[in-house]
mmCIF file with all atom_site columns, C-alpha atoms in Angstrom:
data_model
loop_
_atom_site.group_PDB
_atom_site.id
_atom_site.type_symbol
_atom_site.label_atom_id
_atom_site.label_alt_id
_atom_site.label_comp_id
_atom_site.label_asym_id
_atom_site.label_entity_id
_atom_site.label_seq_id
_atom_site.pdbx_PDB_ins_code
_atom_site.Cartn_x
_atom_site.Cartn_y
_atom_site.Cartn_z
_atom_site.occupancy
_atom_site.B_iso_or_equiv
_atom_site.pdbx_formal_charge
_atom_site.auth_seq_id
_atom_site.auth_comp_id
_atom_site.auth_asym_id
_atom_site.auth_atom_id
_atom_site.pdbx_PDB_model_num
ATOM 1   C CA . MET A 1 1   ? -5.903 -28.015 -3.875  1.00 0.00 ? 9   MET A CA 1
ATOM 2   C CA . THR A 1 2   ? -3.676 -25.700 -1.814  1.00 0.00 ? 10  THR A CA 1
ATOM 3   C CA . ALA A 1 3   ? -2.470 -22.272 -2.868  1.00 0.00 ? 11  ALA A CA 1
ATOM 4   C CA . GLU A 1 4   ? 1.099  -23.454 -3.614  1.00 0.00 ? 12  GLU A CA 1
ATOM 5   C CA . PRO A 1 5   ? 0.182  -25.854 -6.473  1.00 0.00 ? 13  PRO A CA 1
ATOM 6   C CA . GLU A 1 6   ? -2.214 -23.228 -7.846  1.00 0.00 ? 14  GLU A CA 1
ATOM 7   C CA . ALA A 1 7   ? 0.557  -20.613 -7.750  1.00 0.00 ? 15  ALA A CA 1
ATOM 8   C CA . LEU A 1 8   ? 2.939  -23.018 -9.497  1.00 0.00 ? 16  LEU A CA 1
ATOM 9   C CA . ALA A 1 9   ? 0.303  -23.703 -12.169 1.00 0.00 ? 17  ALA A CA 1
ATOM 10  C CA . ARG A 1 10  ? -0.179 -19.965 -12.752 1.00 0.00 ? 18  ARG A CA 1
ATOM 11  C CA . LEU A 1 11  ? 3.585  -19.424 -12.930 1.00 0.00 ? 19  LEU A CA 1
ATOM 12  C CA . SER A 1 12  ? 3.957  -22.348 -15.330 1.00 0.00 ? 20  SER A CA 1
ATOM 13  C CA . ASP A 1 13  ? 1.174  -20.991 -17.572 1.00 0.00 ? 21  ASP A CA 1
ATOM 14  C CA . LEU A 1 14  ? 2.735  -17.531 -17.574 1.00 0.00 ? 22  LEU A CA 1
ATOM 15  C CA . ALA A 1 15  ? 6.191  -18.928 -18.372 1.00 0.00 ? 23  ALA A CA 1
ATOM 16  C CA . ALA A 1 16  ? 4.755  -21.093 -21.163 1.00 0.00 ? 24  ALA A CA 1
ATOM 17  C CA . ALA A 1 17  ? 3.385  -17.942 -22.768 1.00 0.00 ? 25  ALA A CA 1
ATOM 18  C CA . PHE A 1 18  ? 7.001  -16.788 -23.109 1.00 0.00 ? 26  PHE A CA 1
ATOM 19  C CA . ALA A 1 19  ? 8.392  -20.169 -24.209 1.00 0.00 ? 27  ALA A CA 1
ATOM 20  C CA . GLY A 1 20  ? 11.137 -19.785 -26.752 1.00 0.00 ? 28  GLY A CA 1
ATOM 21  C CA . THR A 1 21  ? 12.714 -16.894 -24.884 1.00 0.00 ? 29  THR A CA 1
ATOM 22  C CA . PRO A 1 22  ? 15.630 -17.576 -22.535 1.00 0.00 ? 30  PRO A CA 1
ATOM 23  C CA . GLU A 1 23  ? 13.662 -16.213 -19.583 1.00 0.00 ? 31  GLU A CA 1
ATOM 24  C CA . GLY A 1 24  ? 10.498 -18.191 -20.335 1.00 0.00 ? 32  GLY A CA 1
ATOM 25  C CA . ASP A 1 25  ? 12.408 -21.422 -20.898 1.00 0.00 ? 33  ASP A CA 1
ATOM 26  C CA . ALA A 1 26  ? 14.364 -20.910 -17.668 1.00 0.00 ? 34  ALA A CA 1
ATOM 27  C CA . VAL A 1 27  ? 11.178 -20.394 -15.650 1.00 0.00 ? 35  VAL A CA 1
ATOM 28  C CA . VAL A 1 28  ? 9.491  -23.441 -17.222 1.00 0.00 ? 36  VAL A CA 1
ATOM 29  C CA . THR A 1 29  ? 12.551 -25.539 -16.267 1.00 0.00 ? 37  THR A CA 1
ATOM 30  C CA . ALA A 1 30  ? 12.644 -24.068 -12.743 1.00 0.00 ? 38  ALA A CA 1
ATOM 31  C CA . VAL A 1 31  ? 8.940  -24.725 -12.151 1.00 0.00 ? 39  VAL A CA 1
ATOM 32  C CA . ALA A 1 32  ? 9.329  -28.341 -13.272 1.00 0.00 ? 40  ALA A CA 1
ATOM 33  C CA . ALA A 1 33  ? 12.302 -28.811 -10.911 1.00 0.00 ? 41  ALA A CA 1
ATOM 34  C CA . LEU A 1 34  ? 10.412 -27.172 -8.048  1.00 0.00 ? 42  LEU A CA 1
ATOM 35  C CA . ARG A 1 35  ? 7.391  -29.421 -8.584  1.00 0.00 ? 43  ARG A CA 1
ATOM 36  C CA . GLU A 1 36  ? 9.652  -32.484 -8.518  1.00 0.00 ? 44  GLU A CA 1
ATOM 37  C CA . ALA A 1 37  ? 11.454 -31.311 -5.358  1.00 0.00 ? 45  ALA A CA 1
ATOM 38  C CA . LEU A 1 38  ? 8.163  -30.591 -3.570  1.00 0.00 ? 46  LEU A CA 1
ATOM 39  C CA . ALA A 1 39  ? 6.829  -34.024 -4.506  1.00 0.00 ? 47  ALA A CA 1
ATOM 40  C CA . VAL A 1 40  ? 9.964  -35.693 -3.103  1.00 0.00 ? 48  VAL A CA 1
ATOM 41  C CA . ALA A 1 41  ? 9.733  -33.617 0.102   1.00 0.00 ? 49  ALA A CA 1
ATOM 42  C CA . ASP A 1 42  ? 6.043  -34.527 0.515   1.00 0.00 ? 50  ASP A CA 1
ATOM 43  C CA . ASP A 1 43  ? 6.873  -38.230 0.051   1.00 0.00 ? 51  ASP A CA 1
ATOM 44  C CA . VAL A 1 44  ? 9.668  -38.075 2.638   1.00 0.00 ? 52  VAL A CA 1
ATOM 45  C CA . LEU A 1 45  ? 7.515  -36.273 5.200   1.00 0.00 ? 53  LEU A CA 1
ATOM 46  C CA . ALA A 1 46  ? 4.578  -38.628 4.602   1.00 0.00 ? 54  ALA A CA 1
ATOM 47  C CA . ALA A 1 47  ? 6.809  -41.669 5.067   1.00 0.00 ? 55  ALA A CA 1
ATOM 48  C CA . GLN A 1 48  ? 8.337  -40.316 8.284   1.00 0.00 ? 56  GLN A CA 1
ATOM 49  C CA . PRO A 1 49  ? 5.695  -38.448 10.295  1.00 0.00 ? 57  PRO A CA 1
ATOM 50  C CA . ALA A 1 50  ? 8.082  -38.040 13.227  1.00 0.00 ? 58  ALA A CA 1
ATOM 51  C CA . ALA A 1 51  ? 10.487 -36.154 10.959  1.00 0.00 ? 59  ALA A CA 1
ATOM 52  C CA . SER A 1 52  ? 8.046  -33.283 10.544  1.00 0.00 ? 60  SER A CA 1
ATOM 53  C CA . ALA A 1 53  ? 8.114  -32.679 14.306  1.00 0.00 ? 61  ALA A CA 1
ATOM 54  C CA . ALA A 1 54  ? 11.920 -32.697 14.294  1.00 0.00 ? 62  ALA A CA 1
ATOM 55  C CA . ILE A 1 55  ? 12.039 -29.993 11.643  1.00 0.00 ? 63  ILE A CA 1
ATOM 56  C CA . ARG A 1 56  ? 10.775 -27.274 13.974  1.00 0.00 ? 64  ARG A CA 1
ATOM 57  C CA . PRO A 1 57  ? 13.710 -25.218 15.279  1.00 0.00 ? 65  PRO A CA 1
ATOM 58  C CA . GLU A 1 58  ? 14.194 -24.769 18.998  1.00 0.00 ? 66  GLU A CA 1
ATOM 59  C CA . PRO A 1 59  ? 14.357 -21.125 20.115  1.00 0.00 ? 67  PRO A CA 1
ATOM 60  C CA . ALA A 1 60  ? 17.887 -20.069 21.064  1.00 0.00 ? 68  ALA A CA 1
ATOM 61  C CA . ALA A 1 61  ? 16.708 -17.683 23.771  1.00 0.00 ? 69  ALA A CA 1
ATOM 62  C CA . PRO A 1 62  ? 13.410 -16.597 25.318  1.00 0.00 ? 70  PRO A CA 1
ATOM 63  C CA . GLN A 1 63  ? 11.619 -14.591 22.646  1.00 0.00 ? 71  GLN A CA 1
ATOM 64  C CA . ALA A 1 64  ? 8.152  -13.849 21.402  1.00 0.00 ? 72  ALA A CA 1
ATOM 65  C CA . ALA A 1 65  ? 6.236  -17.077 20.894  1.00 0.00 ? 73  ALA A CA 1
ATOM 66  C CA . THR A 1 66  ? 5.994  -18.412 17.360  1.00 0.00 ? 74  THR A CA 1
ATOM 67  C CA . PRO A 1 67  ? 2.488  -17.702 16.117  1.00 0.00 ? 75  PRO A CA 1
ATOM 68  C CA . ALA A 1 68  ? 0.093  -20.608 16.102  1.00 0.00 ? 76  ALA A CA 1
ATOM 69  C CA . VAL A 1 69  ? -0.561 -22.287 12.786  1.00 0.00 ? 77  VAL A CA 1
ATOM 70  C CA . GLY A 1 70  ? -2.846 -20.066 10.735  1.00 0.00 ? 78  GLY A CA 1
ATOM 71  C CA . GLU A 1 71  ? -2.156 -16.977 12.860  1.00 0.00 ? 79  GLU A CA 1
ATOM 72  C CA . PRO A 1 72  ? -0.726 -13.939 11.039  1.00 0.00 ? 80  PRO A CA 1
ATOM 73  C CA . GLU A 1 73  ? 2.694  -12.777 12.159  1.00 0.00 ? 81  GLU A CA 1
ATOM 74  C CA . PRO A 1 74  ? 4.416  -9.428  11.765  1.00 0.00 ? 82  PRO A CA 1
ATOM 75  C CA . TYR A 1 75  ? 7.297  -8.765  9.441   1.00 0.00 ? 83  TYR A CA 1
ATOM 76  C CA . VAL A 1 76  ? 10.536 -7.462  10.903  1.00 0.00 ? 84  VAL A CA 1
ATOM 77  C CA . VAL A 1 77  ? 13.567 -5.828  9.358   1.00 0.00 ? 85  VAL A CA 1
ATOM 78  C CA . ALA A 1 78  ? 16.992 -7.118  10.346  1.00 0.00 ? 86  ALA A CA 1
ATOM 79  C CA . LEU A 1 79  ? 19.379 -4.191  10.774  1.00 0.00 ? 87  LEU A CA 1
ATOM 80  C CA . ALA A 1 80  ? 22.999 -3.733  11.766  1.00 0.00 ? 88  ALA A CA 1
ATOM 81  C CA . PRO A 1 81  ? 23.199 -2.414  15.349  1.00 0.00 ? 89  PRO A CA 1
ATOM 82  C CA . THR A 1 82  ? 24.880 0.726   13.985  1.00 0.00 ? 90  THR A CA 1
ATOM 83  C CA . ASP A 1 83  ? 21.922 1.538   11.711  1.00 0.00 ? 91  ASP A CA 1
ATOM 84  C CA . PRO A 1 84  ? 20.103 4.711   12.857  1.00 0.00 ? 92  PRO A CA 1
ATOM 85  C CA . LEU A 1 85  ? 16.787 2.807   12.784  1.00 0.00 ? 93  LEU A CA 1
ATOM 86  C CA . ALA A 1 86  ? 18.056 -0.044  14.987  1.00 0.00 ? 94  ALA A CA 1
ATOM 87  C CA . GLY A 1 87  ? 16.835 1.444   18.275  1.00 0.00 ? 95  GLY A CA 1
ATOM 88  C CA . ARG A 1 88  ? 13.261 1.954   17.125  1.00 0.00 ? 96  ARG A CA 1
ATOM 89  C CA . GLU A 1 89  ? 10.237 -0.172  18.050  1.00 0.00 ? 97  GLU A CA 1
ATOM 90  C CA . ALA A 1 90  ? 8.818  0.053   14.527  1.00 0.00 ? 98  ALA A CA 1
ATOM 91  C CA . VAL A 1 91  ? 9.667  1.524   11.124  1.00 0.00 ? 99  VAL A CA 1
ATOM 92  C CA . GLU A 1 92  ? 7.773  2.260   7.929   1.00 0.00 ? 100 GLU A CA 1
ATOM 93  C CA . VAL A 1 93  ? 8.830  0.579   4.684   1.00 0.00 ? 101 VAL A CA 1
ATOM 94  C CA . THR A 1 94  ? 9.502  4.010   3.137   1.00 0.00 ? 102 THR A CA 1
ATOM 95  C CA . GLU A 1 95  ? 12.297 4.470   5.694   1.00 0.00 ? 103 GLU A CA 1
ATOM 96  C CA . LEU A 1 96  ? 14.039 1.417   4.200   1.00 0.00 ? 104 LEU A CA 1
ATOM 97  C CA . THR A 1 97  ? 14.028 2.435   0.526   1.00 0.00 ? 105 THR A CA 1
ATOM 98  C CA . GLU A 1 98  ? 17.707 3.418   0.385   1.00 0.00 ? 106 GLU A CA 1
ATOM 99  C CA . ARG A 1 99  ? 18.897 0.164   1.967   1.00 0.00 ? 107 ARG A CA 1
ATOM 100 C CA . HIS A 1 100 ? 19.855 -2.965  0.006   1.00 0.00 ? 108 HIS A CA 1
ATOM 101 C CA . LEU A 1 101 ? 17.579 -5.984  0.457   1.00 0.00 ? 109 LEU A CA 1
ATOM 102 C CA . LEU A 1 102 ? 19.620 -9.207  0.767   1.00 0.00 ? 110 LEU A CA 1
ATOM 103 C CA . HIS A 1 103 ? 16.876 -11.518 -0.494  1.00 0.00 ? 111 HIS A CA 1
ATOM 104 C CA . ASN A 1 104 ? 14.374 -11.670 -3.348  1.00 0.00 ? 112 ASN A CA 1
ATOM 105 C CA . PRO A 1 105 ? 12.447 -8.359  -3.472  1.00 0.00 ? 113 PRO A CA 1
ATOM 106 C CA . ASP A 1 106 ? 9.367  -10.235 -4.682  1.00 0.00 ? 114 ASP A CA 1
ATOM 107 C CA . GLU A 1 107 ? 9.059  -11.625 -1.144  1.00 0.00 ? 115 GLU A CA 1
ATOM 108 C CA . VAL A 1 108 ? 8.295  -8.080  0.072   1.00 0.00 ? 116 VAL A CA 1
ATOM 109 C CA . PRO A 1 109 ? 6.326  -6.277  -2.653  1.00 0.00 ? 117 PRO A CA 1
ATOM 110 C CA . GLU A 1 110 ? 5.802  -3.294  -0.342  1.00 0.00 ? 118 GLU A CA 1
ATOM 111 C CA . TRP A 1 111 ? 9.579  -2.668  -0.363  1.00 0.00 ? 119 TRP A CA 1
ATOM 112 C CA . ARG A 1 112 ? 10.041 -3.615  -4.022  1.00 0.00 ? 120 ARG A CA 1
ATOM 113 C CA . GLU A 1 113 ? 7.563  -0.953  -5.144  1.00 0.00 ? 121 GLU A CA 1
ATOM 114 C CA . VAL A 1 114 ? 9.485  1.887   -3.449  1.00 0.00 ? 122 VAL A CA 1
ATOM 115 C CA . ALA A 1 115 ? 13.095 0.648   -3.419  1.00 0.00 ? 123 ALA A CA 1
ATOM 116 C CA . ALA A 1 116 ? 15.627 3.113   -4.777  1.00 0.00 ? 124 ALA A CA 1
ATOM 117 C CA . GLU A 1 117 ? 17.917 0.363   -6.096  1.00 0.00 ? 125 GLU A CA 1
ATOM 118 C CA . LEU A 1 118 ? 15.136 -1.023  -8.322  1.00 0.00 ? 126 LEU A CA 1
ATOM 119 C CA . ARG A 1 119 ? 14.462 2.242   -10.139 1.00 0.00 ? 127 ARG A CA 1
ATOM 120 C CA . GLY A 1 120 ? 16.028 2.806   -13.553 1.00 0.00 ? 128 GLY A CA 1
ATOM 121 C CA . PRO A 1 121 ? 18.424 0.363   -15.206 1.00 0.00 ? 129 PRO A CA 1
ATOM 122 C CA . THR A 1 122 ? 19.201 -2.437  -12.759 1.00 0.00 ? 130 THR A CA 1
ATOM 123 C CA . ILE A 1 123 ? 20.648 -5.244  -14.861 1.00 0.00 ? 131 ILE A CA 1
ATOM 124 C CA . ARG A 1 124 ? 23.944 -6.331  -13.262 1.00 0.00 ? 132 ARG A CA 1
ATOM 125 C CA . THR A 1 125 ? 24.131 -3.154  -11.153 1.00 0.00 ? 133 THR A CA 1
ATOM 126 C CA . SER A 1 126 ? 22.722 -4.555  -7.933  1.00 0.00 ? 134 SER A CA 1
ATOM 127 C CA . VAL A 1 127 ? 24.826 -4.973  -4.817  1.00 0.00 ? 135 VAL A CA 1
ATOM 128 C CA . SER A 1 128 ? 23.641 -8.618  -4.867  1.00 0.00 ? 136 SER A CA 1
ATOM 129 C CA . PHE A 1 129 ? 25.950 -9.359  -7.778  1.00 0.00 ? 137 PHE A CA 1
ATOM 130 C CA . ALA A 1 130 ? 28.941 -8.219  -5.726  1.00 0.00 ? 138 ALA A CA 1
ATOM 131 C CA . LEU A 1 131 ? 27.885 -10.194 -2.633  1.00 0.00 ? 139 LEU A CA 1
ATOM 132 C CA . GLY A 1 132 ? 27.091 -13.408 -4.511  1.00 0.00 ? 140 GLY A CA 1
ATOM 133 C CA . PRO A 1 133 ? 24.443 -15.948 -3.507  1.00 0.00 ? 141 PRO A CA 1
ATOM 134 C CA . LEU A 1 134 ? 23.397 -15.921 0.146   1.00 0.00 ? 142 LEU A CA 1
ATOM 135 C CA . ALA A 1 135 ? 21.701 -19.288 0.535   1.00 0.00 ? 143 ALA A CA 1
ATOM 136 C CA . THR A 1 136 ? 21.191 -19.456 4.303   1.00 0.00 ? 144 THR A CA 1
ATOM 137 C CA . LEU A 1 137 ? 19.795 -17.191 6.961   1.00 0.00 ? 145 LEU A CA 1
ATOM 138 C CA . ASP A 1 138 ? 23.168 -17.143 8.757   1.00 0.00 ? 146 ASP A CA 1
ATOM 139 C CA . GLN A 1 139 ? 24.911 -15.918 5.596   1.00 0.00 ? 147 GLN A CA 1
ATOM 140 C CA . GLN A 1 140 ? 22.298 -13.199 5.155   1.00 0.00 ? 148 GLN A CA 1
ATOM 141 C CA . LEU A 1 141 ? 22.510 -12.156 8.809   1.00 0.00 ? 149 LEU A CA 1
ATOM 142 C CA . ASP A 1 142 ? 26.319 -12.005 8.574   1.00 0.00 ? 150 ASP A CA 1
ATOM 143 C CA . HIS A 1 143 ? 25.892 -9.416  5.816   1.00 0.00 ? 151 HIS A CA 1
ATOM 144 C CA . VAL A 1 144 ? 23.254 -7.551  7.837   1.00 0.00 ? 152 VAL A CA 1
ATOM 145 C CA . ALA A 1 145 ? 25.676 -7.396  10.785  1.00 0.00 ? 153 ALA A CA 1
ATOM 146 C CA . ALA A 1 146 ? 28.363 -6.029  8.443   1.00 0.00 ? 154 ALA A CA 1
ATOM 147 C CA . ALA A 1 147 ? 25.897 -3.324  7.285   1.00 0.00 ? 155 ALA A CA 1
ATOM 148 C CA . ASN A 1 148 ? 25.811 -4.666  3.705   1.00 0.00 ? 156 ASN A CA 1
ATOM 149 C CA . GLY A 1 149 ? 22.004 -4.754  3.594   1.00 0.00 ? 157 GLY A CA 1
ATOM 150 C CA . ILE A 1 150 ? 18.769 -5.687  5.333   1.00 0.00 ? 158 ILE A CA 1
ATOM 151 C CA . LEU A 1 151 ? 16.262 -8.542  5.523   1.00 0.00 ? 159 LEU A CA 1
ATOM 152 C CA . ILE A 1 152 ? 12.495 -8.042  5.743   1.00 0.00 ? 160 ILE A CA 1
ATOM 153 C CA . VAL A 1 153 ? 11.011 -11.343 6.853   1.00 0.00 ? 161 VAL A CA 1
ATOM 154 C CA . PRO A 1 154 ? 8.320  -12.847 9.104   1.00 0.00 ? 162 PRO A CA 1
ATOM 155 C CA . ARG A 1 155 ? 9.376  -12.706 12.738  1.00 0.00 ? 163 ARG A CA 1
ATOM 156 C CA . SER A 1 156 ? 9.462  -16.513 13.034  1.00 0.00 ? 164 SER A CA 1
ATOM 157 C CA . ARG A 1 157 ? 12.068 -16.618 10.249  1.00 0.00 ? 165 ARG A CA 1
ATOM 158 C CA . VAL A 1 158 ? 14.655 -14.946 12.484  1.00 0.00 ? 166 VAL A CA 1
ATOM 159 C CA . GLU A 1 159 ? 13.422 -15.443 16.042  1.00 0.00 ? 167 GLU A CA 1
ATOM 160 C CA . SER A 1 160 ? 15.492 -18.554 16.650  1.00 0.00 ? 168 SER A CA 1
ATOM 161 C CA . ALA A 1 161 ? 18.666 -17.176 15.068  1.00 0.00 ? 169 ALA A CA 1
ATOM 162 C CA . GLY A 1 162 ? 20.017 -16.067 18.451  1.00 0.00 ? 170 GLY A CA 1
ATOM 163 C CA . ARG A 1 163 ? 22.086 -13.251 16.936  1.00 0.00 ? 171 ARG A CA 1
ATOM 164 C CA . SER A 1 164 ? 23.282 -10.461 19.213  1.00 0.00 ? 172 SER A CA 1
ATOM 165 C CA . ASP A 1 165 ? 25.015 -8.675  16.323  1.00 0.00 ? 173 ASP A CA 1
ATOM 166 C CA . VAL A 1 166 ? 21.732 -7.926  14.497  1.00 0.00 ? 174 VAL A CA 1
ATOM 167 C CA . THR A 1 167 ? 18.694 -5.903  15.586  1.00 0.00 ? 175 THR A CA 1
ATOM 168 C CA . PHE A 1 168 ? 15.116 -6.782  14.594  1.00 0.00 ? 176 PHE A CA 1
ATOM 169 C CA . VAL A 1 169 ? 12.497 -4.027  14.251  1.00 0.00 ? 177 VAL A CA 1
ATOM 170 C CA . VAL A 1 170 ? 8.838  -4.450  13.284  1.00 0.00 ? 178 VAL A CA 1
ATOM 171 C CA . VAL A 1 171 ? 7.923  -3.045  9.856   1.00 0.00 ? 179 VAL A CA 1
ATOM 172 C CA . ALA A 1 172 ? 4.607  -1.425  10.714  1.00 0.00 ? 180 ALA A CA 1
ATOM 173 C CA . ASP A 1 173 ? 3.170  -1.028  7.223   1.00 0.00 ? 181 ASP A CA 1
ATOM 174 C CA . VAL A 1 174 ? 3.966  -4.496  5.888   1.00 0.00 ? 182 VAL A CA 1
ATOM 175 C CA . PRO A 1 175 ? 0.831  -6.474  6.739   1.00 0.00 ? 183 PRO A CA 1
ATOM 176 C CA . ALA A 1 176 ? 1.145  -9.477  9.010   1.00 0.00 ? 184 ALA A CA 1
ATOM 177 C CA . ARG A 1 177 ? 0.844  -12.685 7.010   1.00 0.00 ? 185 ARG A CA 1
ATOM 178 C CA . VAL A 1 178 ? 0.191  -16.326 7.759   1.00 0.00 ? 186 VAL A CA 1
ATOM 179 C CA . VAL A 1 179 ? 3.289  -18.504 7.284   1.00 0.00 ? 187 VAL A CA 1
ATOM 180 C CA . SER A 1 180 ? 2.494  -22.149 6.631   1.00 0.00 ? 188 SER A CA 1
ATOM 181 C CA . PRO A 1 181 ? 4.229  -24.919 8.589   1.00 0.00 ? 189 PRO A CA 1
ATOM 182 C CA . ARG A 1 182 ? 5.497  -26.243 5.262   1.00 0.00 ? 190 ARG A CA 1
ATOM 183 C CA . VAL A 1 183 ? 7.309  -22.957 4.568   1.00 0.00 ? 191 VAL A CA 1
ATOM 184 C CA . ARG A 1 184 ? 8.773  -22.907 8.092   1.00 0.00 ? 192 ARG A CA 1
ATOM 185 C CA . ALA A 1 185 ? 10.016 -26.477 7.587   1.00 0.00 ? 193 ALA A CA 1
ATOM 186 C CA . ARG A 1 186 ? 11.612 -25.486 4.264   1.00 0.00 ? 194 ARG A CA 1
ATOM 187 C CA . TRP A 1 187 ? 13.394 -22.542 5.966   1.00 0.00 ? 195 TRP A CA 1
ATOM 188 C CA . HIS A 1 188 ? 14.782 -24.880 8.589   1.00 0.00 ? 196 HIS A CA 1
ATOM 189 C CA . ARG A 1 189 ? 16.053 -27.394 6.008   1.00 0.00 ? 197 ARG A CA 1
ATOM 190 C CA . VAL A 1 190 ? 17.764 -24.658 3.973   1.00 0.00 ? 198 VAL A CA 1
ATOM 191 C CA . ASP A 1 191 ? 19.313 -22.997 7.034   1.00 0.00 ? 199 ASP A CA 1
ATOM 192 C CA . SER A 1 192 ? 20.497 -26.326 8.450   1.00 0.00 ? 200 SER A CA 1
ATOM 193 C CA . ALA A 1 193 ? 22.098 -27.333 5.148   1.00 0.00 ? 201 ALA A CA 1
ATOM 194 C CA . GLY A 1 194 ? 24.301 -24.206 5.023   1.00 0.00 ? 202 GLY A CA 1
#
């Protein structure tokens, strides 16, 4: 059993403990939908092995090579070119605490734990409510370029974006992590759909 089904099982168990509350019921429903979507995706990929090779994005320009499967890769922050940190080779996560993260803060717990915008009452006060949903990488990078926020993501998530209006800087104290081919394929499908 891989880590993803185990994580879904843990999330489902945790949500079930809060069944009867709007939040718990919403998470139980979301986990069920996610399980169904993952099963459909697995069936499609299993039925069309050539499709899994076609999912990999082609790099837009010569860049650092995508890490081999199972190899950890660094996290980078996407910044507007006008950001004072944009010219640096590396930054620390504490230097990013006053900036708005344009994606789920749970994806970068190192930032979430020190982020200024997540301290105190945050319900419906986040900049994210004003910006609305940003479903694709291009939408998120458009907002980075406009200096509305930042992204902190694995380098392979943005390396093929080919954006000259956004700067990518390594976040030195966010540990490199292994990104599974399945996650990379999911990124590509979401970004291509937008």
